[in-house]
Coordinates of C-alpha atoms and ligand atoms in Angstrom, one line a residue:
X483 CA 144.6 -26.4 -10.3
X484 CA 143.0 -28.7 -7.7
X485 CA 144.3 -32.3 -7.4
X486 CA 142.8 -34.9 -5.2
X487 CA 143.5 -38.5 -4.3
X488 CA 140.6 -40.8 -3.6
X489 CA 142.1 -43.4 -1.4
X490 CA 140.8 -46.7 0.1
X491 CA 140.9 -50.4 -0.2
X492 CA 139.6 -52.5 -3.1
X493 CA 135.8 -52.2 -3.2
X494 CA 135.6 -49.1 -1.1
X495 CA 133.8 -47.1 -3.8
X496 CA 136.7 -45.1 -5.4
X497 CA 135.6 -45.7 -9.0
X498 CA 131.9 -45.1 -8.2
X499 CA 132.5 -41.8 -6.4
X500 CA 135.2 -40.7 -8.9
X501 CA 132.6 -40.7 -11.7
X502 CA 130.4 -38.3 -9.8
X503 CA 133.2 -36.1 -8.4
X504 CA 134.9 -35.5 -11.8
X505 CA 131.6 -34.2 -13.2
X506 CA 130.9 -31.9 -10.3
X507 CA 134.4 -30.4 -10.0
X508 CA 135.5 -30.7 -13.7
X509 CA 138.5 -32.9 -13.0
X510 CA 140.4 -35.4 -15.1
X511 CA 139.9 -38.9 -13.8
X512 CA 143.2 -40.9 -13.7
X513 CA 142.5 -44.5 -12.6
X514 CA 145.5 -46.7 -13.0
X515 CA 143.2 -49.8 -12.7
X516 CA 141.2 -48.5 -15.8
X517 CA 144.4 -47.6 -17.7
X518 CA 145.8 -51.1 -17.0
X519 CA 142.5 -52.8 -18.0
X520 CA 142.6 -50.8 -21.3
X521 CA 146.1 -52.2 -22.0
X522 CA 144.8 -55.7 -21.3
X523 CA 141.8 -55.2 -23.6
X524 CA 144.2 -54.0 -26.4
X525 CA 146.5 -57.0 -25.8
X526 CA 149.6 -54.8 -25.5
X527 CA 152.8 -56.2 -24.1
X528 CA 152.4 -54.1 -21.0
X529 CA 148.8 -55.4 -20.7
X530 CA 149.9 -59.0 -20.9
X531 CA 152.5 -58.5 -18.2
X532 CA 150.1 -56.7 -16.0
X533 CA 147.3 -59.2 -16.4
X534 CA 149.0 -62.1 -14.7
X535 CA 149.8 -59.9 -11.7
X536 CA 146.3 -58.4 -11.5
X537 CA 144.6 -61.8 -11.8
X538 CA 146.6 -62.9 -8.7
X539 CA 145.6 -59.7 -6.8
X540 CA 149.2 -58.4 -6.8
X541 CA 150.3 -54.9 -7.6
X542 CA 152.0 -54.2 -11.0
X543 CA 155.6 -52.7 -10.9
X544 CA 155.9 -49.1 -9.8
X545 CA 157.7 -48.0 -13.0
X546 CA 154.8 -49.2 -15.1
X547 CA 152.1 -47.2 -13.3
X548 CA 154.3 -44.1 -12.8
X549 CA 155.0 -44.1 -16.5
X550 CA 151.3 -44.3 -17.3
X551 CA 150.5 -41.4 -14.9
X552 CA 153.3 -39.3 -16.3
X553 CA 152.0 -39.7 -19.8
X554 CA 148.4 -39.0 -18.7
X555 CA 149.6 -35.7 -17.0
X556 CA 151.5 -34.7 -20.1
X557 CA 148.5 -35.5 -22.3
X558 CA 146.3 -33.0 -20.4
X559 CA 148.2 -29.8 -20.1
X560 CA 145.1 -27.6 -19.7
X561 CA 143.5 -29.6 -17.0
X562 CA 141.8 -27.8 -14.1
X563 CA 142.9 -30.6 -11.8
X564 CA 143.2 -34.4 -11.6
X565 CA 141.4 -37.0 -9.5
X566 CA 143.8 -39.9 -8.8
X567 CA 141.9 -43.2 -8.2
X568 CA 143.9 -46.3 -7.2
X569 CA 147.2 -44.3 -7.4
X570 CA 149.5 -43.8 -5.6
X571 CA 149.5 -47.3 -4.1
X572 CA 153.1 -47.5 -2.8
X573 CA 155.4 -45.0 -1.1
X574 CA 157.6 -44.9 -4.2
X575 CA 154.5 -44.0 -6.3
X576 CA 153.6 -41.2 -3.8
X577 CA 157.1 -39.7 -4.1
X578 CA 157.0 -39.9 -7.9
X579 CA 153.6 -38.2 -8.0
X580 CA 154.8 -35.4 -5.7
X581 CA 157.7 -34.8 -8.1
X582 CA 155.6 -34.9 -11.3
X583 CA 153.1 -32.4 -9.8
X584 CA 156.0 -30.2 -8.7
X585 CA 157.2 -30.0 -12.3
X586 CA 153.7 -28.7 -13.1
X587 CA 154.0 -26.2 -10.2
X588 CA 151.1 -27.8 -8.4
X589 CA 150.5 -30.4 -5.6
X590 CA 148.0 -32.8 -4.0
X591 CA 145.4 -30.6 -2.3
X592 CA 143.7 -33.4 -0.3
X593 CA 143.6 -37.2 0.1
X594 CA 140.1 -38.4 0.9
X595 CA 140.3 -41.9 2.5
X596 CA 137.2 -44.0 2.3
X597 CA 136.7 -46.4 5.2
X598 CA 134.8 -49.6 4.8
X599 CA 134.9 -52.9 6.8
X600 CA 136.6 -55.9 5.2
X601 CA 133.4 -58.0 5.2
X602 CA 131.6 -55.3 3.3
X603 CA 134.5 -55.0 0.8
X604 CA 134.5 -58.8 0.1
X605 CA 130.7 -58.8 -0.2
X606 CA 130.7 -55.9 -2.7
X607 CA 133.5 -57.3 -4.9
X608 CA 132.0 -60.9 -5.0
X609 CA 128.7 -59.4 -6.0
X610 CA 130.3 -57.3 -8.8
X611 CA 132.2 -60.5 -9.9
X612 CA 128.9 -62.1 -10.7
X613 CA 128.5 -59.8 -13.7
X614 CA 131.6 -57.6 -14.3
X615 CA 133.9 -60.1 -16.0
X616 CA 136.7 -58.9 -13.8
X617 CA 139.0 -61.9 -13.1
X618 CA 140.1 -60.4 -9.8
X619 CA 136.6 -60.2 -8.5
X620 CA 135.4 -63.8 -8.9
X621 CA 137.2 -65.5 -6.2
X622 CA 137.4 -64.9 -2.5
X623 CA 141.1 -65.8 -2.2
X624 CA 142.1 -63.2 -4.8
X625 CA 139.9 -60.6 -3.3
X626 CA 141.5 -61.2 0.1
X627 CA 145.0 -61.1 -1.5
X628 CA 144.1 -57.6 -2.9
X629 CA 143.1 -56.5 0.5
X630 CA 146.3 -57.9 2.0
X631 CA 148.4 -56.0 -0.7
X632 CA 146.5 -52.9 0.4
X633 CA 147.5 -53.3 4.0
X634 CA 151.1 -54.3 3.2
X635 CA 152.0 -51.7 0.6
X636 CA 149.2 -49.1 0.2
X637 CA 148.2 -48.1 3.7
X638 CA 151.7 -46.5 4.3
X639 CA 150.8 -44.0 1.5
X640 CA 148.3 -42.4 3.8
X641 CA 151.2 -41.8 6.3
X642 CA 153.1 -40.0 3.6
X643 CA 150.3 -37.4 3.1
X644 CA 149.4 -37.3 6.9
X645 CA 152.8 -35.6 7.4
X646 CA 151.4 -32.6 5.5
X647 CA 148.0 -32.8 7.0
X648 CA 146.3 -33.7 3.8
X649 CA 144.4 -36.8 4.8
X650 CA 140.7 -36.7 5.6
X651 CA 138.9 -39.9 6.5
X652 CA 135.3 -40.4 5.2
X653 CA 132.9 -43.2 6.1
X654 CA 132.4 -45.3 3.0
X655 CA 129.3 -47.1 4.2
X656 CA 125.8 -45.9 3.3
X657 CA 124.2 -45.0 0.1
X658 CA 126.3 -43.7 -2.9
X659 CA 124.6 -40.3 -2.6
X660 CA 125.3 -40.0 1.1
X661 CA 129.0 -40.8 0.7
X662 CA 129.2 -38.4 -2.3
X663 CA 127.7 -35.6 -0.1
X664 CA 130.3 -36.3 2.6
X665 CA 133.1 -36.2 0.1
X666 CA 131.8 -32.9 -1.5
X667 CA 131.6 -31.4 2.0
X668 CA 135.3 -32.0 2.6
X669 CA 136.3 -30.8 -0.9
X670 CA 134.3 -27.6 -0.6
X671 CA 135.9 -26.9 2.8
X672 CA 139.3 -27.4 1.3
X673 CA 138.5 -25.2 -1.8
X674 CA 137.1 -22.5 0.5
X675 CA 140.3 -22.6 2.7
X676 CA 142.5 -22.3 -0.4
X677 CA 140.5 -19.3 -1.7
X678 CA 140.8 -17.7 1.7
X679 CA 144.6 -17.9 1.8
Ligands
AP5_1231 P1 141.8 -51.1 -9.4 O1 141.1 -51.1 -10.6 O2 142.3 -49.8 -8.8 O3 140.9 -51.8 -8.3 P2 140.8 -51.7 -6.8 O4 141.5 -50.7 -6.0 O5 140.9 -53.1 -6.4 O6 139.4 -51.1 -6.7 P3 138.0 -51.5 -7.3 O7 137.8 -50.9 -8.6 O8 137.8 -53.0 -7.2 O9 137.1 -50.8 -6.1 P4 136.8 -49.3 -5.9 O10 137.3 -48.8 -4.6 O11 137.1 -48.5 -7.1 O12 135.2 -49.5 -5.7 P5 134.1 -49.4 -6.8 O13 133.6 -48.0 -6.9 O14 134.6 -50.1 -8.1 O15 143.1 -52.0 -9.4 C1 143.0 -53.3 -9.9 C2 144.4 -54.0 -10.0 O16 145.2 -53.2 -10.9 C3 145.2 -54.0 -8.7 O17 144.9 -55.1 -7.9 C4 146.6 -54.0 -9.2 O18 147.0 -55.3 -9.6 C5 146.5 -53.1 -10.4 N1 146.8 -51.7 -10.1 C6 146.0 -50.7 -10.2 N2 146.6 -49.5 -9.8 C7 147.8 -49.8 -9.5 C8 148.9 -49.1 -8.9 N3 148.8 -47.8 -8.7 N4 150.1 -49.8 -8.6 C9 150.2 -51.1 -8.9 N5 149.2 -51.9 -9.3 C10 148.0 -51.2 -9.6 O19 133.0 -50.3 -6.1 C11 133.1 -51.7 -5.9 C12 131.7 -52.3 -6.0 O20 131.0 -51.8 -4.9 C13 130.9 -52.0 -7.2 O21 130.2 -53.1 -7.6 C14 130.0 -50.8 -6.8 O22 128.8 -50.8 -7.5 C15 129.8 -51.2 -5.3 N6 129.6 -50.0 -4.4 C16 130.2 -48.8 -4.5 N7 129.7 -48.0 -3.6 C17 128.8 -48.7 -2.8 C18 128.0 -48.4 -1.7 N8 128.1 -47.2 -1.1 N9 127.2 -49.4 -1.2 C19 127.2 -50.6 -1.8 N10 127.9 -51.0 -2.9 C20 128.7 -50.0 -3.4

């Protein structure tokens, strides 16, 4: 089983690259943002609670997203591996993920961290907001709040995985295909190293 975390601030290209990576490496895509938006779309109680937080650019409570990830792992017992996109986003989520994977006798192989300047993030998200219908993309203040939440609560998650040497930084600027090639290079290196051991 090969599990990877695609990490980076809002707008860094996690969703875009995930779509390509899951096809190439036959992974299950677990995006907590997508799971939450599906709850909102279906007007579930969880979705209604999450919507007000997401519209302000704030994180939803840890127990909500950990529960969603736990169910998704259970629902895919035969998976060859998972790509986590937008999760874990707090240290508590990272610890919970480690435990959930331990129960499955596996772990996180690598965290690929996309690096993009703040001006570029805001530019991309405002542009997407013109057509996406995502409430958290339409205004500059909410976008900046999402980026602040990232610095406050999510950046420390990289420190958690740095301790075990799992973090690899990848430039997130350039064409989608160029960035994809850089990500694949790092994944292939990791897989080759695992097979060698
Ligand atoms: P989530 O859905 O995870 O959103 P996000 O992290 O803010 O990320 P985005 O989807 O906006 O960006 P991305 O990095 O995936 O980039 P993308 O490929 O889309 O979370 C939304 C909210 O849900 C959170 O704010 C929070 O409230 C809640 N939430 C989710 N997970 C949570 C958790 N674990 N804990 C607590 N709360 C949680 O690209 C962005 C745009 O850029 C697109 O238009 C794309 O076409 C464009 N683009 C991509 N690559 C390039 C490129 N190379 N050049 C130019 N443009 C590009």
